Short mmCIF file of C-alpha atoms in Angstrom, two decimals:
data_model
loop_
_atom_site.label_atom_id
_atom_site.label_comp_id
_atom_site.label_asym_id
_atom_site.label_seq_id
_atom_site.Cartn_x
_atom_site.Cartn_y
_atom_site.Cartn_z
CA UNK A 1 0.00 0.00 0.00
CA UNK A 2 1.35 3.43 -0.93
CA UNK A 3 1.64 5.67 2.11
CA UNK A 4 3.42 9.01 1.93
CA UNK A 5 5.68 7.95 -0.91
CA UNK A 6 6.52 9.35 -4.28
CA UNK A 7 5.19 7.96 -7.53
CA UNK A 8 8.25 5.74 -7.76
CA UNK A 9 8.03 4.52 -4.16
CA UNK A 10 10.76 6.68 -2.63
CA UNK A 11 9.83 7.79 0.92
CA UNK A 12 8.81 11.40 1.20
CA UNK A 13 11.34 13.89 2.50
CA UNK A 14 10.69 17.49 3.36
CA UNK A 15 12.78 20.33 2.04
CA UNK A 16 13.17 23.79 3.59
CA UNK A 17 11.22 26.77 2.36
CA UNK A 18 13.09 29.07 0.02
CA UNK A 19 13.99 32.69 0.48
CA UNK A 20 13.72 35.09 -2.43
CA UNK A 21 17.48 34.90 -2.93
CA UNK A 22 17.21 31.16 -3.59
CA UNK A 23 14.56 31.39 -6.31
CA UNK A 24 16.73 31.78 -9.39
CA UNK A 25 19.02 28.92 -8.43
CA UNK A 26 16.09 26.62 -7.69
CA UNK A 27 14.29 27.49 -10.92
CA UNK A 28 17.45 26.86 -12.90
CA UNK A 29 17.94 23.49 -11.23
CA UNK A 30 14.33 22.58 -11.87
CA UNK A 31 14.66 23.48 -15.52
CA UNK A 32 17.89 21.68 -16.22
CA UNK A 33 19.80 19.57 -13.73
CA UNK A 34 16.99 17.25 -12.62
CA UNK A 35 15.63 14.93 -15.34
CA UNK A 36 12.15 15.72 -16.66
CA UNK A 37 9.40 13.72 -15.00
CA UNK A 38 11.24 13.30 -11.70
CA UNK A 39 9.30 13.81 -8.45
CA UNK A 40 10.67 16.70 -6.41
CA UNK A 41 9.62 18.21 -3.09
CA UNK A 42 9.25 21.76 -1.80
CA UNK A 43 8.49 22.95 1.71
CA UNK A 44 6.16 25.97 1.73
CA UNK A 45 5.84 26.60 5.48
CA UNK A 46 2.69 26.60 7.59
CA UNK A 47 -0.75 27.10 6.07
CA UNK A 48 -3.90 28.47 7.71
CA UNK A 49 -6.93 26.77 6.22
CA UNK A 50 -10.27 28.15 5.07
CA UNK A 51 -12.29 25.88 7.41
CA UNK A 52 -10.28 26.97 10.46
CA UNK A 53 -7.53 24.36 10.69
CA UNK A 54 -3.79 24.78 10.31
CA UNK A 55 -1.06 22.68 8.74
CA UNK A 56 2.53 23.36 9.80
CA UNK A 57 5.50 22.70 7.53
CA UNK A 58 3.57 21.80 4.39
CA UNK A 59 5.43 19.94 1.64
CA UNK A 60 4.26 19.74 -1.97
CA UNK A 61 5.46 17.13 -4.44
CA UNK A 62 5.73 18.12 -8.09
CA UNK A 63 7.25 17.21 -11.43
CA UNK A 64 8.46 19.42 -14.25
CA UNK A 65 9.24 19.06 -17.94
CA UNK A 66 11.04 21.43 -20.27
CA UNK A 67 12.96 24.61 -19.49
CA UNK A 68 11.79 27.79 -17.81
CA UNK A 69 12.76 30.61 -20.17
CA UNK A 70 14.71 33.73 -19.23
CA UNK A 71 11.68 35.93 -18.52
CA UNK A 72 9.78 33.02 -16.95
CA UNK A 73 6.80 33.50 -19.23
CA UNK A 74 6.40 29.94 -20.54
CA UNK A 75 5.26 28.06 -17.42
CA UNK A 76 2.18 25.85 -17.75
CA UNK A 77 0.45 24.24 -14.77
CA UNK A 78 -1.33 20.94 -15.51
CA UNK A 79 -3.64 19.86 -12.67
CA UNK A 80 -4.38 16.19 -12.03
CA UNK A 81 -7.81 14.69 -11.32
CA UNK A 82 -9.02 12.92 -8.16
CA UNK A 83 -6.66 9.95 -7.93
CA UNK A 84 -4.09 11.19 -10.42
CA UNK A 85 -0.42 11.74 -9.75
CA UNK A 86 2.09 14.35 -10.86
CA UNK A 87 3.24 12.17 -13.77
CA UNK A 88 1.51 13.89 -16.68
CA UNK A 89 3.92 12.64 -19.33
CA UNK A 90 7.08 10.55 -19.59
CA UNK A 91 9.96 12.99 -19.76
CA UNK A 92 13.16 11.10 -18.96
CA UNK A 93 11.14 8.28 -17.42
CA UNK A 94 9.94 5.16 -19.22
CA UNK A 95 6.69 5.31 -17.27
CA UNK A 96 3.75 6.48 -19.37
CA UNK A 97 2.01 9.63 -18.16
CA UNK A 98 -1.71 9.96 -17.69
CA UNK A 99 -2.15 12.75 -20.28
CA UNK A 100 0.36 11.85 -22.99
CA UNK A 101 -1.97 13.14 -25.71
CA UNK A 102 -1.88 16.59 -24.13
CA UNK A 103 1.70 17.15 -22.98
CA UNK A 104 5.11 16.10 -24.24
CA UNK A 105 7.49 16.84 -27.11
CA UNK A 106 5.39 18.01 -30.06
CA UNK A 107 2.10 17.67 -28.13
CA UNK A 108 -0.29 20.65 -27.75
CA UNK A 109 1.47 21.50 -24.49
CA UNK A 110 4.87 21.08 -26.09
CA UNK A 111 7.52 20.38 -23.46
CA UNK A 112 10.17 21.50 -25.94
CA UNK A 113 8.60 24.96 -25.79
CA UNK A 114 6.85 25.23 -22.42
CA UNK A 115 7.96 24.63 -18.85
CA UNK A 116 5.28 22.25 -17.61
CA UNK A 117 4.58 21.77 -13.91
CA UNK A 118 2.25 19.30 -12.19
CA UNK A 119 1.66 19.39 -8.43
CA UNK A 120 0.35 16.63 -6.18
CA UNK A 121 -2.69 18.11 -4.46
CA UNK A 122 -2.49 19.00 -0.78
CA UNK A 123 -3.94 16.01 1.09
CA UNK A 124 -2.69 13.55 -1.52
CA UNK A 125 -0.54 10.45 -1.12
CA UNK A 126 2.01 10.98 -3.90
CA UNK A 127 4.42 13.03 -1.84
CA UNK A 128 2.48 16.11 -0.74
CA UNK A 129 1.48 16.61 2.89
CA UNK A 130 -1.57 14.46 3.55
CA UNK A 131 -3.21 12.21 6.14
CA UNK A 132 -0.52 9.55 5.83
CA UNK A 133 2.43 11.91 6.31
CA UNK A 134 3.93 12.60 9.74
CA UNK A 135 2.37 15.27 11.95
CA UNK A 136 4.65 17.30 14.24
CA UNK A 137 4.58 14.48 16.80
CA UNK A 138 5.99 12.05 14.26
CA UNK A 139 2.83 9.98 13.91
CA UNK A 140 0.71 10.03 10.70
CA UNK A 141 -1.91 12.75 10.70
CA UNK A 142 -4.67 10.18 10.20
CA UNK A 143 -7.94 11.31 11.82
CA UNK A 144 -6.32 14.61 12.82
CA UNK A 145 -5.79 15.79 9.25
CA UNK A 146 -7.85 18.95 8.78
CA UNK A 147 -10.48 19.75 6.17
CA UNK A 148 -8.73 21.22 3.13
CA UNK A 149 -10.67 23.08 0.43
CA UNK A 150 -9.66 23.77 -3.16
CA UNK A 151 -8.89 27.35 -2.17
CA UNK A 152 -6.43 26.02 0.37
CA UNK A 153 -4.75 23.84 -2.24
CA UNK A 154 -4.51 26.82 -4.59
CA UNK A 155 -2.94 28.96 -1.88
CA UNK A 156 -0.37 26.22 -1.25
CA UNK A 157 0.38 25.89 -4.96
CA UNK A 158 0.85 29.66 -5.25
CA UNK A 159 3.66 29.42 -2.71
CA UNK A 160 5.30 26.67 -4.75
CA UNK A 161 5.05 28.88 -7.83
CA UNK A 162 6.78 31.60 -5.83
CA UNK A 163 9.57 29.19 -4.94
CA UNK A 164 10.00 28.29 -8.61
CA UNK A 165 10.15 31.96 -9.55
CA UNK A 166 6.91 31.81 -11.54
CA UNK A 167 5.05 35.11 -11.17
CA UNK A 168 2.34 34.14 -13.63
CA UNK A 169 1.35 31.04 -15.56
CA UNK A 170 1.22 31.06 -19.34
CA UNK A 171 -1.70 28.67 -18.82
CA UNK A 172 -3.36 26.61 -16.09
CA UNK A 173 -5.46 23.66 -17.19
CA UNK A 174 -7.04 20.46 -15.98
CA UNK A 175 -9.99 18.12 -16.25
CA UNK A 176 -12.55 17.09 -13.64
CA UNK A 177 -11.03 17.93 -10.22
CA UNK A 178 -8.06 19.33 -12.16
CA UNK A 179 -10.42 21.67 -13.99
CA UNK A 180 -11.89 22.86 -10.70
CA UNK A 181 -8.36 23.55 -9.45
CA UNK A 182 -7.54 25.49 -12.63
CA UNK A 183 -10.70 27.60 -12.30
CA UNK A 184 -9.94 28.38 -8.66
CA UNK A 185 -6.46 29.53 -9.68
CA UNK A 186 -7.89 31.93 -12.28
CA UNK A 187 -10.31 33.51 -9.82
CA UNK A 188 -8.13 33.50 -6.69
CA UNK A 189 -5.01 34.80 -8.46
CA UNK A 190 -6.24 36.62 -11.60
CA UNK A 191 -2.95 38.46 -12.10
CA UNK A 192 -1.07 35.15 -12.17
CA UNK A 193 -3.10 33.23 -14.80
CA UNK A 194 -3.05 34.38 -18.42
CA UNK A 195 -4.96 31.42 -19.88
CA UNK A 196 -7.19 28.88 -18.18
CA UNK A 197 -8.64 25.64 -19.58
CA UNK A 198 -11.46 24.07 -17.58
CA UNK A 199 -12.47 20.65 -18.87
CA UNK A 200 -15.34 18.41 -17.77
CA UNK A 201 -16.46 20.33 -14.70
CA UNK A 202 -18.66 23.28 -13.84
CA UNK A 203 -18.47 26.26 -11.52
CA UNK A 204 -19.39 24.21 -8.43
CA UNK A 205 -20.17 20.71 -7.25
CA UNK A 206 -23.91 20.06 -7.44
CA UNK A 207 -26.08 18.32 -4.86
CA UNK A 208 -25.99 15.11 -6.92
CA UNK A 209 -22.21 15.22 -7.22
CA UNK A 210 -21.89 15.77 -3.48
CA UNK A 211 -24.26 12.82 -2.94
CA UNK A 212 -22.12 10.50 -5.06
CA UNK A 213 -19.03 11.74 -3.21
CA UNK A 214 -20.62 11.15 0.21
CA UNK A 215 -21.46 7.57 -0.73
CA UNK A 216 -17.80 7.00 -1.60
CA UNK A 217 -16.36 8.51 1.57
CA UNK A 218 -18.92 6.68 3.70
CA UNK A 219 -17.93 3.37 2.08
CA UNK A 220 -14.41 3.93 3.41
CA UNK A 221 -15.46 5.25 6.81
CA UNK A 222 -17.70 2.24 7.44
CA UNK A 223 -14.96 -0.27 6.64
CA UNK A 224 -14.25 -2.35 9.76
CA UNK A 225 -10.54 -1.48 9.47
CA UNK A 226 -10.96 2.29 9.10
CA UNK A 227 -10.47 2.98 12.83
CA UNK A 228 -11.63 6.60 12.46
CA UNK A 229 -8.75 7.16 10.04
CA UNK A 230 -6.01 5.92 12.36
CA UNK A 231 -5.34 2.61 10.64
CA UNK A 232 -1.65 3.12 9.82
CA UNK A 233 0.48 0.28 11.09
CA UNK A 234 -2.46 -2.12 11.06
CA UNK A 235 -5.06 -3.54 8.69
CA UNK A 236 -6.17 -0.92 6.19
CA UNK A 237 -9.69 -0.19 4.91
CA UNK A 238 -9.07 -1.81 1.55
CA UNK A 239 -12.61 -3.11 1.08
CA UNK A 240 -14.05 0.35 1.72
CA UNK A 241 -11.62 2.04 -0.64
CA UNK A 242 -12.33 -0.53 -3.35
CA UNK A 243 -16.09 0.01 -2.91
CA UNK A 244 -15.61 3.78 -3.13
CA UNK A 245 -13.78 3.29 -6.41
CA UNK A 246 -16.58 1.10 -7.76
CA UNK A 247 -19.15 3.80 -7.00
CA UNK A 248 -16.98 6.47 -8.59
CA UNK A 249 -16.15 4.42 -11.67
CA UNK A 250 -19.81 3.91 -12.50
CA UNK A 251 -20.12 7.69 -12.75
CA UNK A 252 -16.97 7.92 -14.87
CA UNK A 253 -18.44 5.70 -17.59
CA UNK A 254 -21.64 6.05 -19.60
CA UNK A 255 -24.55 3.63 -19.46
CA UNK A 256 -24.23 2.99 -23.20
CA UNK A 257 -20.54 2.15 -22.90
CA UNK A 258 -21.13 -0.32 -20.06
CA UNK A 259 -24.00 -1.93 -21.96
CA UNK A 260 -22.06 -2.21 -25.23
CA UNK A 261 -18.96 -3.53 -23.51
CA UNK A 262 -20.50 -5.96 -21.01
CA UNK A 263 -24.28 -6.22 -21.41
CA UNK A 264 -25.61 -9.08 -19.32
CA UNK A 265 -22.71 -11.41 -20.06
CA UNK A 266 -21.38 -13.62 -17.31
CA UNK A 267 -17.78 -13.47 -16.22
CA UNK A 268 -15.81 -16.31 -17.77
CA UNK A 269 -16.10 -19.49 -15.74
CA UNK A 270 -18.79 -18.03 -13.49
CA UNK A 271 -22.58 -18.40 -13.44
CA UNK A 272 -24.59 -15.48 -12.03
CA UNK A 273 -27.83 -17.50 -12.13
CA UNK A 274 -26.56 -20.70 -10.58
CA UNK A 275 -26.14 -20.73 -6.80
CA UNK A 276 -27.55 -22.60 -3.82
CA UNK A 277 -27.27 -19.39 -1.75
CA UNK A 278 -27.00 -15.70 -2.60
CA UNK A 279 -23.39 -15.50 -1.52
CA UNK A 280 -22.31 -18.29 -3.85
CA UNK A 281 -23.42 -16.93 -7.20
CA UNK A 282 -20.98 -16.00 -9.95
CA UNK A 283 -20.47 -12.51 -11.31
CA UNK A 284 -21.57 -10.68 -14.38
CA UNK A 285 -18.73 -9.26 -16.47
CA UNK A 286 -19.51 -5.72 -15.39
CA UNK A 287 -19.14 -6.77 -11.76
CA UNK A 288 -15.75 -8.29 -12.45
CA UNK A 289 -14.73 -5.09 -14.21
CA UNK A 290 -15.66 -2.98 -11.18
CA UNK A 291 -13.86 -5.42 -8.87
CA UNK A 292 -10.76 -4.96 -11.00
CA UNK A 293 -10.99 -1.18 -10.82
CA UNK A 294 -11.32 -1.29 -7.04
CA UNK A 295 -8.36 -3.64 -6.64
CA UNK A 296 -6.14 -1.46 -8.84
CA UNK A 297 -6.78 1.64 -6.76
CA UNK A 298 -6.20 -0.14 -3.45
CA UNK A 299 -2.70 -1.04 -4.64
CA UNK A 300 -1.68 2.57 -5.23
CA UNK A 301 -3.78 4.95 -3.13
CA UNK A 302 -4.34 5.85 0.52
CA UNK A 303 -7.93 5.69 1.79
CA UNK A 304 -7.63 8.81 3.94
CA UNK A 305 -6.28 10.76 0.98
CA UNK A 306 -9.24 9.57 -1.06
CA UNK A 307 -11.53 11.06 1.59
CA UNK A 308 -9.53 14.29 1.93
CA UNK A 309 -9.39 14.98 -1.80
CA UNK A 310 -13.02 13.97 -2.35
CA UNK A 311 -14.09 16.40 0.34
CA UNK A 312 -11.95 19.09 -1.28
CA UNK A 313 -13.88 18.45 -4.49
CA UNK A 314 -17.15 18.61 -2.56
CA UNK A 315 -16.06 22.10 -1.44
CA UNK A 316 -15.73 23.26 -5.05
CA UNK A 317 -17.73 26.45 -5.49
CA UNK A 318 -15.90 29.23 -7.26
CA UNK A 319 -18.64 31.69 -6.24
CA UNK A 320 -18.54 30.96 -2.51
CA UNK A 321 -18.30 34.27 -0.66
CA UNK A 322 -17.77 36.13 -3.94
CA UNK A 323 -21.33 37.02 -4.87
CA UNK A 324 -23.37 35.78 -7.85
CA UNK A 325 -21.47 33.59 -10.31
CA UNK A 326 -20.97 36.28 -12.96
CA UNK A 327 -19.68 38.66 -10.32
CA UNK A 328 -17.30 36.04 -8.95
CA UNK A 329 -15.96 35.17 -12.39
CA UNK A 330 -15.54 38.83 -13.31
CA UNK A 331 -12.45 38.79 -11.09
CA UNK A 332 -10.69 36.56 -13.62
CA UNK A 333 -8.70 38.21 -16.40
CA UNK A 334 -7.53 35.01 -18.10
CA UNK A 335 -8.46 33.87 -21.57
CA UNK A 336 -10.69 30.81 -21.03
CA UNK A 337 -11.03 27.51 -22.85
CA UNK A 338 -14.06 25.47 -21.72
CA UNK A 339 -14.68 21.89 -22.82
CA UNK A 340 -17.08 19.06 -21.99
CA UNK A 341 -17.58 15.39 -22.87
CA UNK A 342 -20.89 14.89 -24.65
CA UNK A 343 -21.75 11.68 -22.75
CA UNK A 344 -20.57 12.82 -19.31
CA UNK A 345 -23.10 11.84 -16.64
CA UNK A 346 -21.01 12.99 -13.68
CA UNK A 347 -20.31 16.57 -14.74
CA UNK A 348 -22.99 17.24 -17.30
CA UNK A 349 -22.14 19.36 -20.37
CA UNK A 350 -24.86 21.78 -19.23
CA UNK A 351 -22.61 22.76 -16.32
CA UNK A 352 -19.82 23.68 -18.72
CA UNK A 353 -22.26 25.77 -20.74
CA UNK A 354 -23.45 27.50 -17.57
CA UNK A 355 -19.85 28.28 -16.63
CA UNK A 356 -19.02 29.59 -20.12
CA UNK A 357 -22.12 31.80 -20.17
CA UNK A 358 -21.13 33.37 -16.84
CA UNK A 359 -17.58 34.18 -17.93
CA UNK A 360 -16.73 37.62 -19.33
CA UNK A 361 -16.91 37.79 -23.11
CA UNK A 362 -18.07 35.18 -25.60
CA UNK A 363 -16.58 31.87 -24.45
CA UNK A 364 -17.50 28.79 -26.54
CA UNK A 365 -17.77 25.27 -25.15
CA UNK A 366 -15.66 22.75 -27.05
CA UNK A 367 -17.12 19.25 -27.14
CA UNK A 368 -15.29 15.94 -26.86
CA UNK A 369 -17.29 13.22 -28.62
CA UNK A 370 -16.66 10.08 -26.58
CA UNK A 371 -19.02 7.15 -25.95
CA UNK A 372 -17.36 6.22 -22.65
CA UNK A 373 -18.57 9.17 -20.57
CA UNK A 374 -16.64 11.37 -18.13
CA UNK A 375 -13.32 9.57 -18.61
CA UNK A 376 -13.34 10.80 -22.19
CA UNK A 377 -11.59 13.96 -20.99
CA UNK A 378 -8.53 11.75 -20.42
CA UNK A 379 -8.75 9.25 -23.25
CA UNK A 380 -9.97 11.58 -26.01
CA UNK A 381 -8.30 14.88 -25.20
CA UNK A 382 -6.54 14.53 -28.56
CA UNK A 383 -9.80 15.59 -30.20
CA UNK A 384 -9.14 19.11 -28.90
CA UNK A 385 -5.52 19.30 -30.03
CA UNK A 386 -6.26 21.66 -32.91
CA UNK A 387 -8.44 23.93 -30.79
CA UNK A 388 -5.90 24.04 -27.97
CA UNK A 389 -3.09 24.85 -30.37
CA UNK A 390 -5.17 27.54 -32.04
CA UNK A 391 -6.42 29.14 -28.83
CA UNK A 392 -3.61 28.66 -26.33
CA UNK A 393 -0.51 26.93 -27.57
CA UNK A 394 0.18 28.33 -31.02
#
């Protein structure tokens, strides 16, 4: 089980915060000496949180690709989704990234031209401070980890940008949770975001989306091994985390895709309609598929981080405390690129249209045609290559 480790399994280490005199040296090292696609760490100090908590000595994990230019105007921030990592694209690594169609040499976000940064979200388990990392007393935060909102994560990331010497981003972009993070950046720090791409998410999490999220977090919390979040060093809530992933994955795929792919077929060697008792029956193929998805996540993700990040997504509301939506979005000065997946049943295209209509100016909604549903923002982002190059990355 991955607990407070980097993508490659190296234990997390904290690094001291940087003074302004250190920035140029650090940015130069980031751009050149360390191979692209290598996990690095940066301490950003203590952080007061929107909900009232406090995190001392916060560390953020991040990866970079490409070279930061002399005037530091070519930095692009790519935000990962719920259970994503910092590994957007290969770089010097042989490990495939999760958005290879979007970023890399010759891709729309061309790493030969842009300095690309991806940050593990605060509360995550890929190197950033989260529930599984040590608290000041040396024990994992566990149940003591505070509620972190997307505004908190953005504030933390702004400090990392400071440490890298990035005063403003050429572009900030992401899909799903990553899109929410990008939008929060554009509104919280309008003078630091010149372009913003928000893909497959709206201006806030709806009641239905919060309901789906609550079902997932409750699945983990009700696991017999959860122990109120203090399970480190003992049995972990693997069944609860796997169930949470099953619930989520149903929303990530469309009904038509599941029907076309699995229908009512039985899993090979199993018989769903032959059993002496309910507990002995075999599985349908779609059940086996969901079991597989749950097992995969358990092998690489921390249950408490799943809860922390899911609750951060539940907090998503770019208008909170900022007035009506149009008034809130009027703060942003970035050029926007809005996109949706036509079959998305988690974040409906209507939410993207609502967001676009509330933004200043005439902002179109680009459509990804993908039968699979929400996950199309990952698998079919190549459909928007021409539009992204034309609008942002010429």
